[in-house]
XYZ file of C-alpha atoms in Angstrom:
711
model
C 0.000 0.000 0.000
C 1.372 3.418 -0.901
C 2.185 5.786 1.957
C -0.236 8.419 0.625
C -3.039 5.887 0.661
C -2.177 4.973 4.267
C -2.388 8.596 5.374
C -5.713 8.971 3.575
C -7.043 5.917 5.405
C -5.901 7.343 8.750
C -7.656 10.621 8.021
C -10.816 8.885 6.846
C -10.820 6.700 9.951
C -10.443 9.763 12.162
C -13.484 11.424 10.590
C -15.567 8.260 10.781
C -14.662 7.604 14.390
C -15.316 11.192 15.424
C -18.795 10.923 13.987
C -19.260 7.728 15.976
C -18.527 9.584 19.238
C -15.768 8.615 21.656
C -13.613 9.516 24.643
C -11.242 9.389 27.542
C -11.218 7.471 30.807
C -13.284 8.702 33.698
C -11.938 11.330 36.079
C -13.254 10.431 39.514
C -11.752 13.375 41.359
C -14.039 14.414 44.238
C -16.157 17.421 43.389
C -14.452 19.722 45.869
C -11.210 19.267 43.926
C -12.698 19.672 40.459
C -13.486 22.836 38.591
C -17.110 23.933 38.789
C -16.964 26.213 35.738
C -16.317 23.456 33.208
C -13.495 20.990 32.677
C -10.449 21.367 34.885
C -6.935 21.939 33.597
C -4.549 18.991 33.964
C -0.802 19.600 34.174
C 1.542 16.878 32.895
C 5.310 16.476 32.571
C 5.376 14.119 29.575
C 7.917 16.391 27.838
C 9.953 16.794 31.067
C 8.436 20.205 31.708
C 5.151 21.175 33.316
C 2.471 22.083 30.776
C -1.267 21.915 30.231
C -2.230 18.543 28.787
C -4.298 20.346 26.133
C -1.110 22.111 24.975
C 0.929 18.883 24.798
C 1.159 17.702 21.155
C 0.514 14.034 21.936
C -2.298 11.745 23.090
C -1.318 11.796 26.762
C -3.683 10.104 29.202
C -3.298 11.329 32.778
C -4.961 10.557 36.108
C -4.525 12.024 39.558
C -3.735 9.835 42.534
C -7.163 10.598 44.054
C -8.880 9.489 40.857
C -6.960 6.196 40.953
C -8.022 5.568 44.557
C -11.706 6.156 43.808
C -11.542 3.872 40.743
C -9.887 1.140 42.829
C -6.673 1.183 40.800
C -3.902 -0.236 42.997
C -1.451 -1.598 40.413
C -0.441 -1.063 36.804
C -2.512 -4.006 35.599
C -5.702 -2.226 36.647
C -4.664 0.932 34.778
C -5.410 -0.743 31.434
C -9.118 -0.483 32.263
C -8.919 3.306 31.983
C -6.283 3.851 29.248
C -7.237 3.752 25.543
C -5.529 1.176 23.330
C -3.465 -0.317 26.173
C -2.801 -3.806 27.516
C -1.143 -4.013 30.925
C -1.398 -7.697 31.729
C 0.081 -10.021 34.292
C 2.838 -12.499 33.607
C 3.907 -13.748 37.004
C 5.981 -11.049 38.712
C 5.989 -9.068 35.476
C 3.416 -6.795 33.906
C 3.485 -6.919 30.124
C 3.028 -3.370 28.837
C 1.659 -2.910 25.308
C 0.586 0.434 23.822
C -1.055 0.546 20.393
C 0.209 -2.946 19.668
C 3.834 -2.124 20.538
C 5.227 -4.095 23.451
C 7.204 -7.179 24.367
C 5.649 -10.496 25.363
C 9.077 -12.132 25.783
C 10.314 -12.310 29.384
C 13.804 -13.768 28.939
C 16.734 -12.375 30.884
C 18.256 -10.662 27.829
C 14.987 -9.220 26.440
C 13.911 -5.818 27.727
C 10.503 -4.123 27.535
C 9.703 -1.812 24.619
C 7.587 0.605 26.673
C 9.497 2.557 29.324
C 8.117 2.498 32.880
C 9.452 5.441 34.895
C 9.029 6.063 38.620
C 9.648 9.705 39.540
C 11.565 10.109 36.289
C 13.711 6.993 36.830
C 13.560 4.035 34.431
C 12.310 0.861 36.128
C 12.997 -2.635 34.683
C 10.309 -5.092 33.674
C 9.770 -6.889 37.002
C 9.423 -3.520 38.738
C 6.158 -2.869 36.897
C 4.281 -5.054 39.386
C 5.020 -2.851 42.413
C 1.853 -1.455 44.050
C 0.557 2.010 43.173
C -0.291 4.066 46.268
C -0.037 7.658 47.491
C 0.464 8.860 43.919
C 0.386 12.390 42.617
C -0.420 11.233 39.076
C 0.171 8.679 36.366
C 0.753 9.629 32.741
C 0.628 7.325 29.724
C 2.300 8.601 26.548
C 2.005 6.318 23.474
C 4.378 6.272 20.513
C 8.186 6.296 20.231
C 9.870 8.642 22.711
C 13.526 8.133 21.818
C 14.548 11.778 22.158
C 13.630 12.496 25.779
C 13.406 8.968 27.200
C 15.937 6.954 25.187
C 16.174 3.184 25.089
C 13.141 0.994 25.685
C 10.670 3.756 24.790
C 9.736 2.437 21.332
C 6.088 2.040 22.218
C 5.852 4.960 24.624
C 6.307 5.719 28.298
C 4.383 5.325 31.543
C 5.343 7.910 34.143
C 4.480 7.391 37.813
C 4.892 10.294 40.236
C 4.647 9.865 44.003
C 3.121 12.554 46.174
C 5.909 14.692 47.551
C 6.092 15.837 51.168
C 4.332 19.117 51.956
C 4.693 21.577 54.818
C 1.336 20.585 56.319
C 0.652 18.043 59.040
C -1.512 15.466 57.281
C -2.753 11.947 57.980
C -4.657 9.973 55.364
C -5.769 6.394 54.904
C -7.544 4.059 52.501
C -9.218 0.961 53.957
C -10.830 -1.751 51.823
C -12.385 -5.153 52.320
C -14.016 -7.467 49.838
C -14.627 -10.960 48.568
C -11.812 -13.518 48.511
C -11.169 -12.189 52.046
C -9.599 -9.017 50.668
C -7.915 -6.706 53.157
C -6.226 -3.608 51.760
C -4.935 -0.572 53.608
C -2.842 2.463 52.754
C -1.743 4.784 55.564
C 0.110 8.040 54.901
C 1.675 10.471 57.369
C 3.060 13.825 56.238
C 5.121 15.790 58.788
C 6.751 19.260 58.553
C 10.189 19.048 60.193
C 11.030 22.716 60.379
C 11.566 25.574 58.016
C 11.921 24.224 54.502
C 12.043 20.552 55.537
C 9.251 17.930 55.386
C 8.862 14.160 55.412
C 6.186 11.829 54.072
C 5.835 8.148 54.996
C 3.391 5.672 53.484
C 2.627 1.996 53.991
C 0.493 -0.157 51.706
C -0.706 -3.659 52.601
C -2.801 -6.102 50.588
C -3.855 -9.615 51.545
C -6.446 -11.830 49.876
C -7.185 -15.472 49.106
C -6.391 -16.971 45.738
C -8.743 -16.676 42.774
C -7.912 -20.221 41.657
C -9.303 -23.494 42.974
C -5.857 -24.614 44.128
C -5.453 -21.430 46.168
C -3.039 -19.893 43.659
C -3.309 -16.258 42.500
C -3.349 -14.864 46.053
C -1.722 -11.795 47.580
C 0.182 -11.052 50.763
C 2.088 -7.882 49.881
C 3.479 -4.945 51.782
C 5.277 -1.815 50.635
C 6.744 1.081 52.603
C 7.957 4.434 51.314
C 9.727 7.423 52.820
C 10.172 10.793 51.129
C 12.114 13.871 52.257
C 11.792 17.388 50.852
C 14.269 20.244 51.353
C 13.315 23.633 49.921
C 14.648 26.016 52.551
C 16.979 27.816 50.144
C 15.336 29.944 47.481
C 15.992 28.545 44.037
C 17.000 25.077 45.287
C 14.842 22.003 45.942
C 15.916 18.509 46.923
C 13.514 15.554 46.953
C 14.791 12.161 48.143
C 12.768 8.968 48.357
C 13.090 5.255 48.967
C 10.672 2.349 48.781
C 10.725 -1.294 49.820
C 8.248 -3.810 48.396
C 7.799 -7.401 49.540
C 5.395 -9.733 47.771
C 4.390 -13.096 49.192
C 1.214 -14.978 48.445
C 0.965 -17.450 45.609
C 1.585 -16.628 41.924
C -1.136 -17.340 39.417
C -1.084 -20.680 37.632
C -1.824 -20.870 33.930
C -4.960 -22.700 32.812
C -5.536 -24.765 29.694
C -7.109 -22.841 26.810
C -8.511 -24.046 23.500
C -9.691 -27.601 24.232
C -13.367 -28.506 24.734
C -13.676 -31.303 27.354
C -17.202 -32.159 26.150
C -16.410 -32.758 22.470
C -12.768 -33.769 22.946
C -11.825 -31.367 20.155
C -9.857 -28.161 19.937
C -12.120 -25.145 20.409
C -10.397 -21.754 20.485
C -12.541 -20.165 23.222
C -12.942 -23.203 25.491
C -11.591 -23.781 28.997
C -11.461 -27.160 30.717
C -13.714 -25.999 33.553
C -16.981 -24.040 33.658
C -15.216 -21.622 35.973
C -12.085 -20.767 33.971
C -10.098 -19.873 37.132
C -10.407 -23.515 38.302
C -6.868 -24.834 37.701
C -7.479 -28.377 38.998
C -8.044 -31.417 36.788
C -11.030 -33.759 37.182
C -12.493 -36.734 35.326
C -10.468 -37.991 32.390
C -8.036 -35.108 32.819
C -7.144 -36.381 36.288
C -5.774 -39.614 34.837
C -2.140 -40.080 35.905
C -1.039 -40.058 32.257
C -2.423 -36.523 31.944
C -0.837 -35.435 35.230
C 2.890 -36.186 34.887
C 3.661 -34.105 37.983
C 0.354 -34.405 39.815
C -2.317 -31.776 40.415
C -1.399 -28.072 40.285
C -0.939 -26.492 43.702
C -0.529 -22.998 45.117
C 3.196 -22.340 44.890
C 5.330 -19.668 46.567
C 7.167 -16.587 45.412
C 9.939 -14.334 46.645
C 9.925 -10.676 45.652
C 12.092 -8.129 47.431
C 12.426 -4.748 45.730
C 14.441 -1.780 46.924
C 14.281 1.337 44.776
C 15.702 4.722 45.653
C 15.809 8.028 43.859
C 16.177 11.759 44.158
C 15.689 14.965 42.227
C 17.752 18.089 42.800
C 16.651 21.330 41.116
C 18.835 24.436 41.167
C 17.889 27.718 39.515
C 21.230 28.825 38.049
C 19.867 31.922 36.293
C 16.584 33.633 35.612
C 14.458 31.017 33.825
C 17.288 28.421 33.725
C 17.226 25.312 35.957
C 19.785 22.569 36.497
C 18.231 19.187 37.400
C 19.958 16.009 38.577
C 18.021 12.734 38.913
C 19.921 9.687 40.286
C 18.266 6.306 40.838
C 18.994 2.805 42.122
C 16.922 -0.348 41.593
C 17.604 -3.639 43.409
C 15.340 -6.659 42.919
C 15.572 -10.318 43.895
C 12.608 -12.273 42.554
C 11.795 -15.936 42.063
C 8.570 -17.855 41.812
C 7.167 -21.290 41.095
C 3.909 -21.798 39.225
C 2.157 -24.278 36.926
C 1.862 -24.197 33.136
C -1.352 -26.199 33.156
C -0.071 -29.413 34.746
C 3.645 -28.721 34.296
C 5.529 -26.924 37.082
C 7.782 -24.008 36.192
C 10.363 -21.978 38.065
C 11.590 -18.485 37.177
C 14.205 -16.270 38.793
C 15.220 -12.678 38.025
C 17.697 -10.410 39.769
C 18.407 -6.759 38.887
C 20.934 -4.143 39.930
C 20.420 -0.864 38.075
C 22.035 2.544 38.553
C 20.791 5.507 36.496
C 21.827 9.144 36.381
C 20.352 12.055 34.445
C 21.646 15.611 34.397
C 19.738 18.209 32.425
C 19.635 21.953 31.976
C 16.368 23.592 30.967
C 15.218 27.100 30.322
C 12.535 29.261 28.829
C 12.170 32.754 27.451
C 9.441 34.653 25.653
C 9.696 32.446 22.551
C 11.989 29.522 23.387
C 11.570 26.505 25.697
C 14.555 24.176 25.715
C 16.380 21.447 27.589
C 19.648 19.578 27.146
C 20.964 16.671 29.148
C 23.246 13.718 29.733
C 22.132 10.237 30.766
C 24.110 7.215 31.957
C 23.153 3.790 33.298
C 24.569 0.410 34.283
C 22.285 -2.607 34.613
C 23.295 -6.078 35.752
C 20.785 -8.919 35.567
C 20.486 -12.641 36.095
C 17.604 -14.563 34.545
C 16.919 -18.275 34.834
C 13.886 -20.475 34.332
C 13.317 -24.228 34.428
C 10.314 -26.198 33.167
C 9.412 -29.426 34.959
C 11.201 -30.867 37.970
C 14.592 -32.486 38.195
C 13.017 -35.510 39.921
C 10.125 -35.754 37.445
C 9.770 -37.556 34.095
C 11.388 -34.662 32.256
C 12.678 -31.169 32.781
C 14.643 -28.627 30.838
C 16.138 -25.156 31.063
C 13.910 -22.586 29.379
C 16.284 -19.656 29.900
C 19.762 -19.536 31.376
C 21.211 -16.014 31.334
C 23.704 -16.303 34.186
C 25.543 -13.016 33.631
C 24.145 -10.028 31.771
C 25.282 -6.429 31.793
C 24.123 -3.533 29.668
C 25.407 -0.008 30.126
C 25.260 3.181 28.154
C 25.514 6.926 27.913
C 23.476 9.423 25.930
C 23.325 13.130 25.167
C 19.934 14.613 24.347
C 18.140 17.877 23.796
C 14.857 19.352 22.659
C 13.651 22.878 21.962
C 10.324 24.500 21.092
C 10.375 27.890 19.381
C 7.341 30.170 19.057
C 7.292 31.568 15.541
C 4.401 33.772 16.650
C 1.644 33.686 19.247
C -0.056 30.722 17.539
C 2.612 28.718 15.702
C 5.397 26.660 17.316
C 8.182 24.404 16.021
C 9.861 21.618 17.998
C 13.108 19.786 17.260
C 15.149 17.376 19.316
C 17.698 14.612 19.155
C 19.442 11.964 21.213
C 22.804 10.299 20.573
C 23.074 6.957 22.398
C 25.900 4.521 22.967
C 25.040 1.168 24.571
C 27.122 -1.922 25.250
C 25.716 -5.348 26.065
C 27.604 -8.336 27.408
C 26.174 -11.687 28.425
C 26.889 -15.348 29.041
C 25.039 -18.390 30.271
C 23.757 -21.891 29.673
C 21.829 -22.429 26.457
C 18.468 -24.216 26.563
C 19.490 -25.879 23.274
C 20.475 -29.547 22.950
C 23.324 -30.394 25.303
C 23.024 -27.068 27.152
C 26.203 -25.545 25.666
C 27.682 -22.379 27.127
C 27.276 -19.137 25.183
C 28.779 -15.662 25.284
C 27.894 -12.321 23.683
C 29.428 -8.857 23.557
C 28.562 -5.968 21.270
C 28.216 -2.183 21.243
C 25.418 -0.197 19.619
C 25.175 3.432 18.499
C 22.076 5.327 17.483
C 20.819 8.849 16.805
C 17.088 9.381 17.348
C 15.303 12.597 16.593
C 11.999 14.439 16.702
C 10.536 17.173 14.500
C 7.117 18.675 15.136
C 4.894 21.662 14.710
C 1.826 22.978 16.551
C -0.672 25.656 15.617
C -3.375 27.235 17.780
C -6.482 27.445 15.615
C -8.214 29.314 18.444
C -7.574 29.896 22.157
C -9.134 26.483 22.892
C -8.108 24.441 19.818
C -4.701 23.228 18.631
C -3.524 21.088 15.707
C -0.149 19.323 15.601
C 2.057 17.087 13.446
C 5.110 15.168 14.719
C 7.740 12.795 13.342
C 9.906 10.938 15.837
C 11.999 7.793 16.252
C 13.208 5.442 18.979
C 15.390 2.356 19.324
C 16.416 -0.388 21.704
C 19.963 -1.777 21.856
C 20.266 -5.185 20.210
C 20.525 -8.350 22.242
C 21.278 -12.046 21.852
C 19.833 -15.499 21.488
C 20.764 -17.936 24.241
C 22.904 -20.080 21.985
C 26.598 -19.992 21.024
C 27.599 -18.321 17.779
C 29.036 -20.588 15.099
C 30.522 -19.982 11.636
C 26.999 -20.361 10.215
C 24.959 -18.816 13.041
C 25.228 -15.493 14.880
C 23.456 -15.155 18.211
C 23.035 -11.409 17.592
C 19.471 -10.055 17.541
C 19.392 -6.709 15.767
C 18.298 -3.503 17.495
C 14.526 -2.863 17.242
C 13.743 0.544 15.708
C 10.485 2.421 15.323
C 9.622 5.647 13.508
C 6.249 7.356 13.600
C 4.154 10.126 12.163
C 1.405 11.427 14.435
C -1.019 14.230 13.829
C -4.124 15.453 15.548
C -6.011 18.198 17.255
C -7.009 19.062 20.802
C -10.020 21.239 21.449
C -12.615 22.420 23.935
C -16.079 23.732 23.094
C -19.370 24.796 24.664
C -17.934 27.138 27.251
C -15.226 24.668 28.318
C -17.650 21.765 28.958
C -16.836 19.576 25.934
C -13.353 18.294 25.104
C -12.562 16.424 21.874
C -9.036 15.217 21.158
C -8.166 13.211 18.037
C -4.840 11.673 17.029
C -4.005 9.657 13.926
C -0.734 7.732 13.789
C 1.436 5.656 11.483
C 4.305 3.495 12.826
C 7.033 1.762 10.854
C 8.575 -0.955 13.019
C 11.886 -2.518 11.927
C 13.549 -5.478 13.654
C 10.626 -6.237 15.952
C 11.500 -9.128 18.304
C 9.376 -12.244 17.789
C 9.557 -15.903 18.685
C 7.831 -18.832 16.998
C 7.082 -21.631 19.462
C 7.772 -25.225 18.426
C 7.250 -27.769 21.213
C 9.528 -30.271 19.424
C 12.530 -27.970 19.896
C 14.296 -27.398 23.217
C 15.081 -23.813 22.231
C 13.051 -21.463 20.073
C 15.079 -18.721 18.439
C 14.113 -15.067 18.860
C 14.320 -13.258 15.532
C 13.668 -9.897 13.908
C 10.667 -8.902 11.815
C 9.085 -5.858 10.218
C 5.674 -4.537 11.140
C 3.348 -1.706 10.209
C 0.839 0.004 12.454
C -1.634 2.771 11.845
C -4.836 3.932 13.433
C -6.648 6.678 15.269
C -7.585 7.515 18.847
C -10.420 9.825 19.850
C -10.846 11.008 23.430
C -13.911 12.979 24.496
C -15.049 14.374 27.838
C -18.409 16.099 28.334
C -19.320 17.842 31.587
C -22.648 19.606 30.949
C -23.094 20.416 34.649
C -20.794 20.341 37.686
C -22.635 17.174 38.742
C -22.428 15.171 35.490
C -19.407 13.851 33.630
C -19.373 11.547 30.607
C -16.112 10.358 29.087
C -15.305 7.904 26.354
C -12.462 6.766 24.116
C -12.562 5.025 20.791
C -9.449 3.531 19.243
C -8.854 1.827 15.922
C -5.577 -0.050 15.471
C -4.253 -1.796 12.368
C -1.074 -3.520 13.629
C 0.234 -6.156 11.212
C 3.505 -8.012 10.739
C 4.958 -7.575 7.263
C 8.185 -9.531 6.834
C 10.199 -12.047 8.859
C 13.971 -12.440 9.108
C 13.764 -16.237 9.088
C 12.389 -18.342 6.227
C 9.229 -20.407 6.270
C 6.883 -17.872 7.881
C 5.380 -16.240 4.791
C 1.980 -17.725 5.611
C 1.775 -15.516 8.702
C 2.543 -12.215 6.998
C -0.303 -9.746 7.373
C -1.582 -11.161 10.668
C -2.084 -8.867 13.659
C 0.641 -8.400 16.243
C 0.294 -10.057 19.674
C -2.337 -8.479 21.959
C -3.258 -5.870 19.343
C -7.055 -5.609 19.252
C -8.335 -3.690 16.232
C -10.962 -1.846 18.288
C -11.053 -0.626 21.866
C -13.736 1.439 23.575
C -13.711 2.976 27.048
C -16.796 4.699 28.453
C -17.533 6.110 31.899
C -20.204 8.224 33.577
C -20.872 9.621 37.037
C -23.486 11.889 38.594
C -23.442 13.635 41.974
C -26.533 13.716 44.206
C -26.230 16.432 46.857
C -27.189 15.985 50.492
C -27.119 18.443 53.375
C -23.539 17.632 54.379
C -22.055 15.878 51.360
C -22.907 14.158 48.117
C -23.295 10.667 46.695
C -21.590 9.704 43.454
C -22.724 6.602 41.533
C -20.198 5.794 38.794
C -20.061 3.211 36.029
C -17.424 2.420 33.435
C -16.902 -0.230 30.778
C -14.185 -1.357 28.383
C -14.545 -3.197 25.084
C -11.819 -4.979 23.147
C -12.287 -6.753 19.849
C -10.630 -10.119 19.335
C -6.854 -10.427 19.608
C -4.224 -13.171 19.666
C -1.327 -13.697 22.065
C 1.159 -14.784 19.382
C 1.937 -13.616 15.871
C 1.066 -16.967 14.236
C -2.462 -16.857 15.740
C -2.298 -20.278 17.374
C -5.807 -21.512 18.226
C -6.367 -21.094 21.941
C -4.187 -17.980 22.208
C -7.066 -15.794 21.074
C -9.402 -13.676 23.180
C -12.926 -13.248 21.881
C -14.500 -9.765 21.813
C -15.315 -8.757 25.366
C -17.035 -6.043 27.384
C -16.076 -5.673 31.033
C -17.995 -3.399 33.373
C -17.307 -1.818 36.759
C -19.478 0.222 39.102
C -19.243 2.049 42.414
C -21.251 4.276 44.703
C -19.438 6.609 47.090
C -20.433 9.173 49.689
C -18.091 12.188 49.942
C -18.274 14.507 52.939
C -18.382 18.204 52.017
C -15.331 18.746 54.189
C -13.381 16.339 51.940
C -12.171 14.669 55.150
C -13.650 11.249 54.493
C -15.576 9.098 52.035
C -17.209 5.677 52.081
C -18.532 3.504 49.322
C -19.111 0.161 47.627
C -17.524 -1.108 44.403
C -17.711 -4.035 42.022
C -15.334 -4.917 39.174
C -15.817 -7.224 36.194
C -19.526 -7.338 36.937
C -20.331 -10.064 34.402
C -17.331 -12.193 35.483
C -15.711 -12.354 32.039
C -12.605 -14.527 31.693
C -9.993 -12.513 29.794
C -6.595 -13.926 28.947
C -3.387 -12.177 29.952
C 0.042 -13.588 29.009
C -0.658 -16.685 26.924
C 1.460 -19.170 24.976
C 1.065 -22.160 22.675
C 1.743 -24.980 25.141
C 0.058 -27.260 27.643
C -1.569 -30.643 28.143
C -3.851 -31.094 26.236
C -3.228 -27.556 24.936
C -3.087 -26.021 22.419
C -2.442 -23.095 24.820
C -2.060 -22.137 28.449
C -3.059 -18.728 29.735
C -2.799 -16.433 32.680
C -6.196 -14.913 33.409
C -7.145 -11.449 34.534
C -9.111 -11.093 37.752
C -12.627 -12.533 38.106
C -15.556 -10.594 39.546
C -14.563 -8.823 42.755
C -16.513 -6.527 45.052
C -16.093 -4.782 48.354
C -16.246 -1.596 50.408
C -13.853 1.326 50.685
C -13.387 4.053 53.299
C -10.938 6.963 53.022
C -9.783 9.490 55.607
C -7.815 12.700 55.235
C -6.992 14.791 58.312
């Protein structure tokens, strides 16, 4: 298809979808914190500077910490329910992050995510995405390649988490929840002023519940503690230091069989072995010893100890010029046992990551700019074993015993105002990365392998924005991103190189952001086209001990429309409609031509998010009933569309009713999630007995009560 034709299709889709109506996820901020004269202004830092989200030339989705609490969002996996075109799905201790079809579903020790997850501006590795979300200031989701400002691993976009900083007020707050599966959840926060220009903030989050699965697996017993310190005594200088410890116990989720109908004895793509899909035990003919080589699945154990620390120092060196330094440290030891259907599995990951970013930023009447340096060193160990050494069989699935990747980068970006309405943006990033690894290959004979290679890359961004009116802006942006290449877990030979080329993505995005009807109606539209070179894929063949990871080409285009309508201070309707055409185009290994043109993993063509709430006023407060729903069309978990790895089109609905005191000191309410108890697959692979697939599942129907305090 010619590029002009593609752009025409994107534009036509945008018009068609806008006529269909659409929107953004619900903002559940209590009324006392929301604007009463129309839609509130939301400030984001997606471009590493504070700016109105309606003036940011990108489809940023942002939520305040209070909105996340009232929607019951306590981890990244729940965020996908309120973000357009996103899949944030569980895979053991990992959360697979996929934006607009771009993401990695490979969790080997040498494979890194393709969407950057940042905590207080500090990159966080893959297993860190499952840490709990509590006492947050905001979360921002920015789709599309972000190679200029965020560097490696931002091919598909970025997710930015910001904790609430200490303030100079004495404050105590808490969130208490209880629900089915014996859920107990509590967050307690204490903010303390420690003198002139010094404050501290401490928070503890605890979650415990029974397992969703019949064996008792998929349970939680987690605790996290955080301490933050703020120093702003000296004019023009601010220091924010923080540290967090997270410990996760409980039992990991087991995978259930998918794609085999026990009644007919035939493969059936949507079938589970049990009427309740979360039942991971085997009965009847499937309990025959020949079908249970290791016995019945049980609730296994996990170890997850995460220490992450960071800081941000801001110094005003001149009028309108600020020097910022952001150091970070990430330390994780994680291992877990779980069942792939009726086969036990063990996985271990260990991370040591040091990051440093130094940037200088400034602004004048017409120019906003920043320039910076970035450096990191990451050491990892990744190992997994399928089966048991004492069982009928067992094999290494991944054996990266030593892995180090380090790099430096110089970057900059500037926006120049040509006049009061027209702006130009340009930026670039020069990166140097070096990867070194060794380990035990899963291939026949388990030979040792080594790898060492350096990578260089220049990514850039060019964009323009134009204010059509004081409340409407159009924009057009071209930008690129890359990820340093990696290796297959096999030794290189004269006829085989274990090098996997660097994934690269370039994009064209264009859209408009607007508000109408006296600031009560917001309509944002973005069309996009992505060219994806050297995408990492893996074709699974159960007859082979090791399945090679290889490069491929893909093409993605689509449109996203976000709309919010607040006709009165008491009513708010929001919705999002996304169309995504994400298809693989060409493979670097022979024999896969039959799969060209199929959709990428977890890339639903259509997604819809809708939400509504209304406030009923009482003498001393108000009651807010709220409902929201998410629709995804069918998608597959692998690029060859193996039967059983598909998810049928699904609506999932949530509801809540909450009483807010007028003083904003407390609230109480009831909530229910996944009302119709839909079974939706998360990480899924072509494997299992009888197969053809095994799948993690998202949460079943849950319900409970929530109380919040703020004194």
